[in-house]
Coordinates of N, CA and C and ligand atoms in Angstrom, one line a residue:
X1 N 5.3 -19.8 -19.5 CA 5.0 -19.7 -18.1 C 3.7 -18.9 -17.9
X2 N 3.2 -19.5 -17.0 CA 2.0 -18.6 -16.7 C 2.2 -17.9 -15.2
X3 N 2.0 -16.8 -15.6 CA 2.2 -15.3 -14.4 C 1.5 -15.4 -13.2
X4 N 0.0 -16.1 -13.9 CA -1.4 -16.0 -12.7 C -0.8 -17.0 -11.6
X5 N -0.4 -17.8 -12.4 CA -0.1 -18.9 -11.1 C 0.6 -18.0 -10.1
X6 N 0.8 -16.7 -10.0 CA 1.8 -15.9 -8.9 C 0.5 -15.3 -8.3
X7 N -0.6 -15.0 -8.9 CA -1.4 -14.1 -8.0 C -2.5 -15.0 -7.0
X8 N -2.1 -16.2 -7.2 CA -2.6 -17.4 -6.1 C -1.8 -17.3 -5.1
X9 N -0.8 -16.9 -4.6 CA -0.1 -16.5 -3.3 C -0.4 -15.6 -2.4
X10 N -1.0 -16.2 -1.4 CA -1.8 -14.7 -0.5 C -0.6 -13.7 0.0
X11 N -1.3 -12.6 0.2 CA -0.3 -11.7 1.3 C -1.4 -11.1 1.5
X12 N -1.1 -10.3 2.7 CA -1.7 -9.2 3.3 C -1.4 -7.9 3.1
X13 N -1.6 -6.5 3.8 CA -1.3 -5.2 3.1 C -0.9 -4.4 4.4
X14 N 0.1 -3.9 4.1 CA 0.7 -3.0 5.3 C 1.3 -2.0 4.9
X15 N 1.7 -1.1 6.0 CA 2.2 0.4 6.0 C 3.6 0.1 6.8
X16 N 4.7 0.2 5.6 CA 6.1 -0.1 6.1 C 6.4 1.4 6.3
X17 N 7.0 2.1 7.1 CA 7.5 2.9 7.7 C 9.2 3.0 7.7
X18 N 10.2 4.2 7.6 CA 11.3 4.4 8.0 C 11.6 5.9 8.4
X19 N 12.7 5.8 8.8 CA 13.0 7.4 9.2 C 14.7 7.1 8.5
X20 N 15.2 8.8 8.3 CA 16.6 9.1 7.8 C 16.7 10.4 8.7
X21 N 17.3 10.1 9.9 CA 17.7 11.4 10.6 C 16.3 11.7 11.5
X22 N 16.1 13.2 11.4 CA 14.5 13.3 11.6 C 13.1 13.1 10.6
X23 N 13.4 12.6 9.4 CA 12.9 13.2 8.1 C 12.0 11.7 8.4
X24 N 10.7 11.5 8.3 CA 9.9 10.1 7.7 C 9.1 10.2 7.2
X25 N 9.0 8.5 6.7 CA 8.4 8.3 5.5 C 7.5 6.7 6.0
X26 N 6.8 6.7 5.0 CA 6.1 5.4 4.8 C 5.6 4.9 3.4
X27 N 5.5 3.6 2.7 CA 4.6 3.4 2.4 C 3.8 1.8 2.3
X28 N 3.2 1.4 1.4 CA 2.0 0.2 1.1 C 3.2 -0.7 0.9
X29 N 3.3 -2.1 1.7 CA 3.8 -3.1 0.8 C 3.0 -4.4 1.3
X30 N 3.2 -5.0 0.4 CA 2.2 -6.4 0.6 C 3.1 -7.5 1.1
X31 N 4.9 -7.3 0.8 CA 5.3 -8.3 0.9 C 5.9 -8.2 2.4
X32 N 5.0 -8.3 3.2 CA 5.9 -8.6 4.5 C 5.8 -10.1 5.3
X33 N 6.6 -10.9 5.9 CA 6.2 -12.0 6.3 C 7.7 -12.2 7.1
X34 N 6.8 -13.2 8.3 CA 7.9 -13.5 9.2 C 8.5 -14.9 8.8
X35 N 9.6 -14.9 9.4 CA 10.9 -15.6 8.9 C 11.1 -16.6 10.5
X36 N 11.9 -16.2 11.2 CA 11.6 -17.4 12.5 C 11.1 -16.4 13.5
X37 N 10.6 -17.7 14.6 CA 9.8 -17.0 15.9 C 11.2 -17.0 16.9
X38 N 12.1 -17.6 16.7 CA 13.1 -17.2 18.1 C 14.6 -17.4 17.6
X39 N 15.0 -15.7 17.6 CA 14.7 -14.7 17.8 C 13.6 -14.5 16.7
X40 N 12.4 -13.6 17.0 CA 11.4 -13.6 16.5 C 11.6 -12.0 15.2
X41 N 11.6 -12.8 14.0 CA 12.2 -12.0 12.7 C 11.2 -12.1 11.6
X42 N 11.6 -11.0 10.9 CA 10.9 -10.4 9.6 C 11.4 -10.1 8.6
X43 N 11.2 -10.1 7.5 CA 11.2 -9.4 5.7 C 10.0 -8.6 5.2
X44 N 10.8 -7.7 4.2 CA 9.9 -7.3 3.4 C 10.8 -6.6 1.9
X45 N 10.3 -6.9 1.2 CA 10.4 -6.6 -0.3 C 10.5 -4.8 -0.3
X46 N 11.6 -4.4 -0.8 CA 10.9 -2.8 -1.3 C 12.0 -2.7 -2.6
X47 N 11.0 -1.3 -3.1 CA 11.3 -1.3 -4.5 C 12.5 -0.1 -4.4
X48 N 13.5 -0.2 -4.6 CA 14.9 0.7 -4.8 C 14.6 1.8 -4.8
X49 N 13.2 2.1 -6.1 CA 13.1 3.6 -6.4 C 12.5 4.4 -5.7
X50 N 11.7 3.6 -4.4 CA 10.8 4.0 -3.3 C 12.0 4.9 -2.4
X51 N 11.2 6.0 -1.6 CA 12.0 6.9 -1.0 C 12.0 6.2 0.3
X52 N 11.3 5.1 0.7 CA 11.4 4.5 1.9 C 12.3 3.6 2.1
X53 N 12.5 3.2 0.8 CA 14.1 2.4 0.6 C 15.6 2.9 1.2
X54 N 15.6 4.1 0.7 CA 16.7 5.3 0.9 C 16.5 5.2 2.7
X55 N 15.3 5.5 3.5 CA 15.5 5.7 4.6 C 15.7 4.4 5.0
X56 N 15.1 3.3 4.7 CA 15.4 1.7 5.4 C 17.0 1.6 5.0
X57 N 17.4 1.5 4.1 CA 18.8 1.9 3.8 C 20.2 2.3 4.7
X58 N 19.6 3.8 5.2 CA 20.4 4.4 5.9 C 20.3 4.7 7.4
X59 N 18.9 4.1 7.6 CA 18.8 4.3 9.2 C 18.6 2.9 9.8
X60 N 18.5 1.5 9.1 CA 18.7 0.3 9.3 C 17.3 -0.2 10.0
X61 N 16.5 0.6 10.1 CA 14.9 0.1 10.9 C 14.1 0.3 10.2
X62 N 12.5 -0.3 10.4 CA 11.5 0.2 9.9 C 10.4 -0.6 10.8
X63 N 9.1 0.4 10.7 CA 8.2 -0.2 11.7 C 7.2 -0.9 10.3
X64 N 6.5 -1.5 10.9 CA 5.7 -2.3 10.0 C 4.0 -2.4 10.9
X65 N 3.0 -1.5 10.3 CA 1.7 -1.7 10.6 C 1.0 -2.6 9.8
X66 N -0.3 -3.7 10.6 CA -0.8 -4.7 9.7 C -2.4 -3.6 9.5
X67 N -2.8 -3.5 8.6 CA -3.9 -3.0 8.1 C -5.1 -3.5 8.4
X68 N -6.0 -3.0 8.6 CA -7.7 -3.8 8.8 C -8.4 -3.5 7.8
X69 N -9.5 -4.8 7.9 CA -10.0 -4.9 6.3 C -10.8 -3.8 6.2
X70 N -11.1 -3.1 6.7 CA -11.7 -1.3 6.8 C -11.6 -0.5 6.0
X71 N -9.9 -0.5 6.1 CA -9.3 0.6 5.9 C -9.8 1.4 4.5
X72 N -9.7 2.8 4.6 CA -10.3 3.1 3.5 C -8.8 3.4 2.4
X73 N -9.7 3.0 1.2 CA -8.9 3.7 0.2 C -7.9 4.5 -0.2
X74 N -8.8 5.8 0.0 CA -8.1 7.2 0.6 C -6.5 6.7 1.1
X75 N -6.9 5.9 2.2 CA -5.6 5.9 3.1 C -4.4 5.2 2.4
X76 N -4.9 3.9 1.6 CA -4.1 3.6 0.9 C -3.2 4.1 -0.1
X77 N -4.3 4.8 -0.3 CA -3.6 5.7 -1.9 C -2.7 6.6 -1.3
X78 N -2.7 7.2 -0.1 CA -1.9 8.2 0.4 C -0.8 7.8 0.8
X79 N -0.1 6.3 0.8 CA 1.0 5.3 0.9 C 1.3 5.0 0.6
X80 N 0.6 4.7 -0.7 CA 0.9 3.5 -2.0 C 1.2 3.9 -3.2
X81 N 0.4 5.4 -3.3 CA 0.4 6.0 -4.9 C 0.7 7.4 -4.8
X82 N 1.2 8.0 -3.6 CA 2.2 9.3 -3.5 C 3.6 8.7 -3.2
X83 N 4.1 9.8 -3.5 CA 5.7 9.8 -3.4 C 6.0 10.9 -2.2
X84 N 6.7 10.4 -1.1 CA 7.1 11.3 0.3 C 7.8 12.3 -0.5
X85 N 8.5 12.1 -1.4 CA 9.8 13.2 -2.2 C 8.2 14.5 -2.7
X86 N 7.3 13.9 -2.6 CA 6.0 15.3 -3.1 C 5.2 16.0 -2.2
X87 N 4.8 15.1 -1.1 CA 4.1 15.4 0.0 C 4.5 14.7 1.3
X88 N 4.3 15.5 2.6 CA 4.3 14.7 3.6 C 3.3 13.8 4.1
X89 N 3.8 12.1 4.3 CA 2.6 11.4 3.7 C 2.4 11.2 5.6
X90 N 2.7 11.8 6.4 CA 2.4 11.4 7.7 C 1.1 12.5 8.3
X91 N 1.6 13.7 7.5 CA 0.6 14.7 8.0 C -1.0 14.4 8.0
X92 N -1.0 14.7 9.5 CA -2.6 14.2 9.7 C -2.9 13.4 10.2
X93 N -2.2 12.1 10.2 CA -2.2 10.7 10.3 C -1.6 10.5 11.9
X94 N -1.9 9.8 12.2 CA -2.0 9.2 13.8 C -0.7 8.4 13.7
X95 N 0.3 8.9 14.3 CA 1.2 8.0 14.8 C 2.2 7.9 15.8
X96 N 2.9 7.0 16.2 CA 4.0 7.5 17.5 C 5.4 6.7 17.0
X97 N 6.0 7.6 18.1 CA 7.7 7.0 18.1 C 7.8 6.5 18.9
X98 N 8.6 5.0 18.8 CA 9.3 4.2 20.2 C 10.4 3.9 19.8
X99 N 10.8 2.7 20.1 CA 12.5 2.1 20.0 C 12.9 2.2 18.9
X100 N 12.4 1.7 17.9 CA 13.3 2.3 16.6 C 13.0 3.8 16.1
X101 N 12.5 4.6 16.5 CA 12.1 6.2 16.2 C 11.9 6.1 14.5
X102 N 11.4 5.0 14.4 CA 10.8 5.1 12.8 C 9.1 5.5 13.3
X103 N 8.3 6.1 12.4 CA 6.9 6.6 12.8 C 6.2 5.3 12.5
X104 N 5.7 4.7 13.7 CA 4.6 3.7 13.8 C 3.2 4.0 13.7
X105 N 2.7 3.7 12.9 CA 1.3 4.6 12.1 C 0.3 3.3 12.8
X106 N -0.5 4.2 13.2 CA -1.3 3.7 14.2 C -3.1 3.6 13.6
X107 N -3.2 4.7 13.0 CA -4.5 4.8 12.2 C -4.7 3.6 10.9
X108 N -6.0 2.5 11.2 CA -6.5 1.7 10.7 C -5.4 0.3 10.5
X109 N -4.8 0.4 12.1 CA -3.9 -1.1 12.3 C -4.2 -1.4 13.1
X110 N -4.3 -2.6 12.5 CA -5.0 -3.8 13.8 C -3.5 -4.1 15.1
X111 N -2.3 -3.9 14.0 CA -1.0 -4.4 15.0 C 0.3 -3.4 14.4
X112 N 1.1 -3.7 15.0 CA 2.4 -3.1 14.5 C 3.8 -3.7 14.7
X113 N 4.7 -3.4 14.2 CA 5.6 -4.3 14.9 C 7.2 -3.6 14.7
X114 N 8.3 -3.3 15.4 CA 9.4 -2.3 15.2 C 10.4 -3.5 15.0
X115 N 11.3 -3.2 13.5 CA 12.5 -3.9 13.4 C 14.0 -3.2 13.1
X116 N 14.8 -4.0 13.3 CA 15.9 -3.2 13.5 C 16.4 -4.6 12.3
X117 N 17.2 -3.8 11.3 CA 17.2 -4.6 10.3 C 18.3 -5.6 10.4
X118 N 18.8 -6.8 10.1 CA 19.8 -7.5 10.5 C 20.8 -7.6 9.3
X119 N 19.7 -8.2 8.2 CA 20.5 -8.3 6.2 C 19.7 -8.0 5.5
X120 N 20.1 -8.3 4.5 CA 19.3 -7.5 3.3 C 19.8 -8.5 1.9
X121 N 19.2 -8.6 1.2 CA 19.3 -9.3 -0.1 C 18.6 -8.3 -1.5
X122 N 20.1 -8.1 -2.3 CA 19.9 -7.2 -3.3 C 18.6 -7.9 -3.9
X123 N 17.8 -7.5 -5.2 CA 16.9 -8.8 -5.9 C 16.7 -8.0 -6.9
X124 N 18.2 -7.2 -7.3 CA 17.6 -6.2 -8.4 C 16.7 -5.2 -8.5
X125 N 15.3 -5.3 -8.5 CA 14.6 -3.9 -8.9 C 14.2 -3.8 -7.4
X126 N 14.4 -4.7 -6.1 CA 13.9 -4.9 -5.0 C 15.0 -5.3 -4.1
X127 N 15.1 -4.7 -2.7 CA 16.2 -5.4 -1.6 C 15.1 -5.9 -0.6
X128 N 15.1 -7.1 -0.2 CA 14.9 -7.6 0.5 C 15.7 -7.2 2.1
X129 N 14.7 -6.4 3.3 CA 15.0 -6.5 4.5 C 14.6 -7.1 5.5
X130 N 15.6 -8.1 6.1 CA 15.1 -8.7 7.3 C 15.5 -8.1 8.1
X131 N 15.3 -8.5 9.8 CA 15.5 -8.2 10.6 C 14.7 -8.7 11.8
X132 N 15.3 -8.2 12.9 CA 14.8 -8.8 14.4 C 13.4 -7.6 14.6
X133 N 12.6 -8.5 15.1 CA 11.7 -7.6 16.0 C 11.7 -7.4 17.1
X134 N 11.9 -6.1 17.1 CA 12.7 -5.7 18.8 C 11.4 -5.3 19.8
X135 N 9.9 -5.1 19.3 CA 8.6 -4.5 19.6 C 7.9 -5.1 18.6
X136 N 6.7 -5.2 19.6 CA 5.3 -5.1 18.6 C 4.4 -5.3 19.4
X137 N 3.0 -4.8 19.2 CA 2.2 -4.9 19.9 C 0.5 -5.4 19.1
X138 N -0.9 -5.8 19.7 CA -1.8 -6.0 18.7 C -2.6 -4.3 19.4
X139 N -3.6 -4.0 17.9 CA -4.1 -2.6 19.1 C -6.0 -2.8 18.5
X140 N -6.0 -3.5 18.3 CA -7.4 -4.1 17.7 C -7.4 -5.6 17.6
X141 N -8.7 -6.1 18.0 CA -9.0 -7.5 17.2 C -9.9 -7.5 16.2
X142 N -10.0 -6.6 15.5 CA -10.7 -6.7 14.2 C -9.6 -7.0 12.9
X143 N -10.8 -7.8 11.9 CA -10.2 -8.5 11.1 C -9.0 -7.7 9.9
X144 N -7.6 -8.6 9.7 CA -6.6 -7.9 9.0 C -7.2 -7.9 7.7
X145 N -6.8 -7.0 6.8 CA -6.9 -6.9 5.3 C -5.8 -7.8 4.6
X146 N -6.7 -8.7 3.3 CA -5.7 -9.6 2.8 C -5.2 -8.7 2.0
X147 N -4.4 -9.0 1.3 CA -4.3 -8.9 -0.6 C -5.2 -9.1 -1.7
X148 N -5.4 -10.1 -1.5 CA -7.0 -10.7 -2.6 C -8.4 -9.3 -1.7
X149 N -8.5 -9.3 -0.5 CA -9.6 -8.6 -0.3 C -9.6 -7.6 -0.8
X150 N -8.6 -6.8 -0.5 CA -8.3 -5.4 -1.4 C -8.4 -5.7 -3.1
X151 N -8.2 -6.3 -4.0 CA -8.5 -6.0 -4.9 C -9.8 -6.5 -5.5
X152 N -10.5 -8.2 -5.0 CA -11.8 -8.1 -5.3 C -12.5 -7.3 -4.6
X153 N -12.6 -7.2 -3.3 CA -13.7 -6.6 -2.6 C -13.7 -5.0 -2.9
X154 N -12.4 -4.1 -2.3 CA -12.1 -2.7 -2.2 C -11.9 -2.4 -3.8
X155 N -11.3 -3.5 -4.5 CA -11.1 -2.9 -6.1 C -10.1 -2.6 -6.1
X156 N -9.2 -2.7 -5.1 CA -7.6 -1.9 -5.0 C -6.9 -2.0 -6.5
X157 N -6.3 -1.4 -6.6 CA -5.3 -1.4 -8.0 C -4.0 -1.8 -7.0
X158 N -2.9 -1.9 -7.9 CA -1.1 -2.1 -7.6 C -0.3 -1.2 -8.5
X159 N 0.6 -0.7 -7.2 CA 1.2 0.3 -7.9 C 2.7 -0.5 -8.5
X160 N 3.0 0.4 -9.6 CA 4.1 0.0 -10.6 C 5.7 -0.5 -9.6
X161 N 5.8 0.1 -8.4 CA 6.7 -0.6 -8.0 C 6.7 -1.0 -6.9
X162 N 5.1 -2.3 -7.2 CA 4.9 -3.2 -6.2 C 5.9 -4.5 -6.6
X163 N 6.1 -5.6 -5.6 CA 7.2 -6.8 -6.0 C 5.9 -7.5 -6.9
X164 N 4.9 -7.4 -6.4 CA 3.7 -8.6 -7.7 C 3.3 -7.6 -8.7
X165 N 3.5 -6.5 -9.1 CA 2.7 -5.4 -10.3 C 2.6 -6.5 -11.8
X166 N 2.0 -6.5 -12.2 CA 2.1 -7.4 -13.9 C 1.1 -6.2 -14.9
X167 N 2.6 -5.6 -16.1 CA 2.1 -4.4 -16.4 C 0.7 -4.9 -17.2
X168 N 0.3 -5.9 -17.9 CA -0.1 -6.3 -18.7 C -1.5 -6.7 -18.1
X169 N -1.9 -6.9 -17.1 CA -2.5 -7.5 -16.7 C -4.1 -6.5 -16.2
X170 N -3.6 -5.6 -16.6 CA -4.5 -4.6 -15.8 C -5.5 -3.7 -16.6
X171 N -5.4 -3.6 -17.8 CA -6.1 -3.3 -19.0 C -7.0 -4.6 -19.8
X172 N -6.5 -5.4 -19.8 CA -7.2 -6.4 -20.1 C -8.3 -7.2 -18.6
X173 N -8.1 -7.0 -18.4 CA -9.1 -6.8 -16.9 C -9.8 -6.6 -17.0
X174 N -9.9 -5.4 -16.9 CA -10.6 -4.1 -16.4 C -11.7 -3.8 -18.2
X175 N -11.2 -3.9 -19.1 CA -12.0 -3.4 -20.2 C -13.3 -3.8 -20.4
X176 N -14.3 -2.8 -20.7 CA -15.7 -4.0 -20.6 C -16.7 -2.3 -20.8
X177 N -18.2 -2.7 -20.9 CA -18.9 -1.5 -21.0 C -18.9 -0.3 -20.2
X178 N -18.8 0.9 -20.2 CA -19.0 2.1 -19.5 C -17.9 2.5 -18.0
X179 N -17.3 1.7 -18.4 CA -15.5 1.2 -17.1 C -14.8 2.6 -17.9
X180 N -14.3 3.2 -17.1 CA -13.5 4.1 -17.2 C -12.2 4.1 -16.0
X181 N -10.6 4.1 -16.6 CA -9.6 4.2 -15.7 C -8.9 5.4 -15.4
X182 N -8.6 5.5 -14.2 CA -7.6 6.5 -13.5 C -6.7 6.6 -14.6
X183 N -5.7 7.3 -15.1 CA -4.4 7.7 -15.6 C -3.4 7.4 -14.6
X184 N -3.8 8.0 -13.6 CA -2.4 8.3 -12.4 C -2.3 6.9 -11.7
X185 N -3.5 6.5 -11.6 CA -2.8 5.1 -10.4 C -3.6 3.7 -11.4
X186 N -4.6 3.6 -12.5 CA -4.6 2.5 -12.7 C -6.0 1.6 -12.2
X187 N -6.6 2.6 -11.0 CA -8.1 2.5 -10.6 C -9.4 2.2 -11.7
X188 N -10.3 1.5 -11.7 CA -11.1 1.8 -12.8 C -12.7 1.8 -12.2
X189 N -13.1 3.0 -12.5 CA -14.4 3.0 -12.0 C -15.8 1.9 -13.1
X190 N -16.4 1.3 -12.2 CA -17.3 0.4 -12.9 C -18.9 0.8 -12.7
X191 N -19.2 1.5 -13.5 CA -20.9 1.9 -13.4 C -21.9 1.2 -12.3
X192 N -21.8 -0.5 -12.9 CA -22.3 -1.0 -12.2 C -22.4 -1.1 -10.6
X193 N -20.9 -0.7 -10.2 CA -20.5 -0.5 -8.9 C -20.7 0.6 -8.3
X194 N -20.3 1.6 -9.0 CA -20.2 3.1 -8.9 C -19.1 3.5 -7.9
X195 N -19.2 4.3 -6.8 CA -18.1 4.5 -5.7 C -18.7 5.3 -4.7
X196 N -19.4 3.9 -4.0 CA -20.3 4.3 -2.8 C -19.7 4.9 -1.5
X197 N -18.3 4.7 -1.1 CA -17.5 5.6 0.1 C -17.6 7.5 -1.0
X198 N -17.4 7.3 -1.9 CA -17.0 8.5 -3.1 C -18.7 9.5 -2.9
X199 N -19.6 8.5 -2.6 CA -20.9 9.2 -2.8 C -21.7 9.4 -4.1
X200 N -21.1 8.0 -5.1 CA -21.2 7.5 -6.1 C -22.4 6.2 -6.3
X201 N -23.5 6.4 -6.6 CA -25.0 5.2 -5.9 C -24.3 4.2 -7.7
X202 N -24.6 2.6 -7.2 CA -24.4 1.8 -8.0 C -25.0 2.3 -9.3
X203 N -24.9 1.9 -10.3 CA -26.1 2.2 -11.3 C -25.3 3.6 -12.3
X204 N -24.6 4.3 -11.8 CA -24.5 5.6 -12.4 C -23.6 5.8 -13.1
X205 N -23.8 6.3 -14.8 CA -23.0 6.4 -15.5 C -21.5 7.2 -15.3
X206 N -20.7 7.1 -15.5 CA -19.2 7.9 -15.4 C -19.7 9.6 -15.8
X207 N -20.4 9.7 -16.7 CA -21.0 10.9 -17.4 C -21.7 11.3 -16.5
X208 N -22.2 11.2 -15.4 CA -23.1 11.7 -14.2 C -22.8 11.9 -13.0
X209 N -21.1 11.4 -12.9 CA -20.5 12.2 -11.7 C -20.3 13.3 -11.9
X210 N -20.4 13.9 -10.8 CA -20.1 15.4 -10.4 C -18.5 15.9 -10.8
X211 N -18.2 17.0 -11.4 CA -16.5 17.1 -11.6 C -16.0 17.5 -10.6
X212 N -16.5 17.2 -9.2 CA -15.9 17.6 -8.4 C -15.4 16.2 -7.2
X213 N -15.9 15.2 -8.3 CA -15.6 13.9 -7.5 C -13.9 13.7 -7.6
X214 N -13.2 12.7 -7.2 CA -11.9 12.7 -7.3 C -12.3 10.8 -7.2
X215 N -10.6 10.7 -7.5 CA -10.0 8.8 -7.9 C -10.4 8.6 -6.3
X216 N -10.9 7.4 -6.0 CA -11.2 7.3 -4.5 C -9.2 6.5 -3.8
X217 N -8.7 6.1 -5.3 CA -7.6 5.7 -4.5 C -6.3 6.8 -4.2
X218 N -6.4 7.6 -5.4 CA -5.2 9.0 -5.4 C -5.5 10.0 -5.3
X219 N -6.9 10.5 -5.6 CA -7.4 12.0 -5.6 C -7.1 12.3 -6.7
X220 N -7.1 11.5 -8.0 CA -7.0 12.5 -9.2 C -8.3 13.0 -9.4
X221 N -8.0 13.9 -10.4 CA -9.6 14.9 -11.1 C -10.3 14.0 -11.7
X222 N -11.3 14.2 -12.0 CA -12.4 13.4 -12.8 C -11.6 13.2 -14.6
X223 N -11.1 14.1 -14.5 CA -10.9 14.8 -16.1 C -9.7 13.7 -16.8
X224 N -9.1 12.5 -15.3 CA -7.6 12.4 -15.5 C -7.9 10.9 -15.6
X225 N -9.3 10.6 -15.5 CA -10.3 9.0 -16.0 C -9.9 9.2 -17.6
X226 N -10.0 8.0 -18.1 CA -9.9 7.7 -19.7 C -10.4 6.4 -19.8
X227 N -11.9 6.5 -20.6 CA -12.4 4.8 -21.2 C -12.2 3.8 -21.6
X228 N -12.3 3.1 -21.1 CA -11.4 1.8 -21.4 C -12.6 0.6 -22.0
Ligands
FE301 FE1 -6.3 7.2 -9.3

């Protein structure tokens, strides 16, 4: 079997959201997609071990933001490659409560949408939640972020318990002259590119950043790169 034939499947990139009690959470999933227009319903893939599982779980909603192809890095990493159980991933961050009182994160979405979950399908390392959309609104007409954009254009990496991650696939990639990778999330800095949001000019060896630069997707230290 060939694997690639799976990374030919588009998705887009969003910030799934839940709450448990007063306590919320969010993070990155790619797998969201609607299911029928009337009643007008939704899915999304989450991984068990995610702490936003636990809240989708037990409070039965979650909001769901669509991302713009903007969005910076930073942001993603702060949804996709922290864990709520270590920091609070809302602080700072632009958001509101409505009908489902799950936090609808508002900063760099083009739309949003509130569901109140209906079923769910175990899938082993992932439960699949549907549900009704009870809300949603568009808050931009600027263009959504795919999945492919994020990782050719933005360089995005995928975290280990995304539903598409392929552990194998990502070192053999990425290996090649003066490429150095993140430890923590799997990022790989490419000289040729450098890390122009980072303040990083094309051209510049890994050896000539500053140690005060950080992973543009998790904020690790310079020190926590390893050559690949
Ligand atoms: Fe990183």
């Amino acid at each position: 079997m060939d694997a690639k034939a799976l990374y030919k499947i588009g998705y887009g990139l969003y910030v799934v959201t839940s709450r448990k009690g007063e306590k919320l959470n969010g993070q990155i999933a790619n797998t969201v997609f609607q299911i029928t227009s009337e009643p007008p319903t939704v899915a999304v893939s989450i991984n068990k071990s995610n702490l936003t599982w636990e809240y989708i779980k037990e409070s039965r909603v979650f909001a769901v933001s669509v991302l713009r192809q903007d969005t910076p890095l930073d942001f993603i990493g702060r949804f996709g490659f922290k864990s709520g159980r270590d920091i609070d991933k809302l602080e700072g961050i632009n958001y509101k409560i409505d009908q489902t009182k799950a936090p609808i994160v508002t900063d760099n979405a083009v739309s949003y949408l509130e569901v109140e979950v209906t079923n769910e399908m175990d899938m082993g390392t992932h439960t699949i939640f549907a549900g009704r959309v009870v809300d949603a609104e568009v808050l931009t007409d600027e263009v959504c972020m795919t999945y492919d954009y994020y990782h050719q254009i933005k360089r995005g990496v995928t975290p280990k318990t995304a539903p598409s991650y392929v552990a194998e696939e990502k070192k053999a990639e990425a290996s090649g002259s003066g490429k150095y990778q993140c430890t923590v999330c799997g990022w790989v800095y490419d000289p040729e590119l450098g890390d122009p949001d980072g303040g990083i000019a094309p051209g510049t060896p890994f050896e000539e950043i500053p140690d005060d630069w950080v992973c543009p997707v998790c904020g690790a230290a310079k020190s926590k790169f390893e050559k690949i």
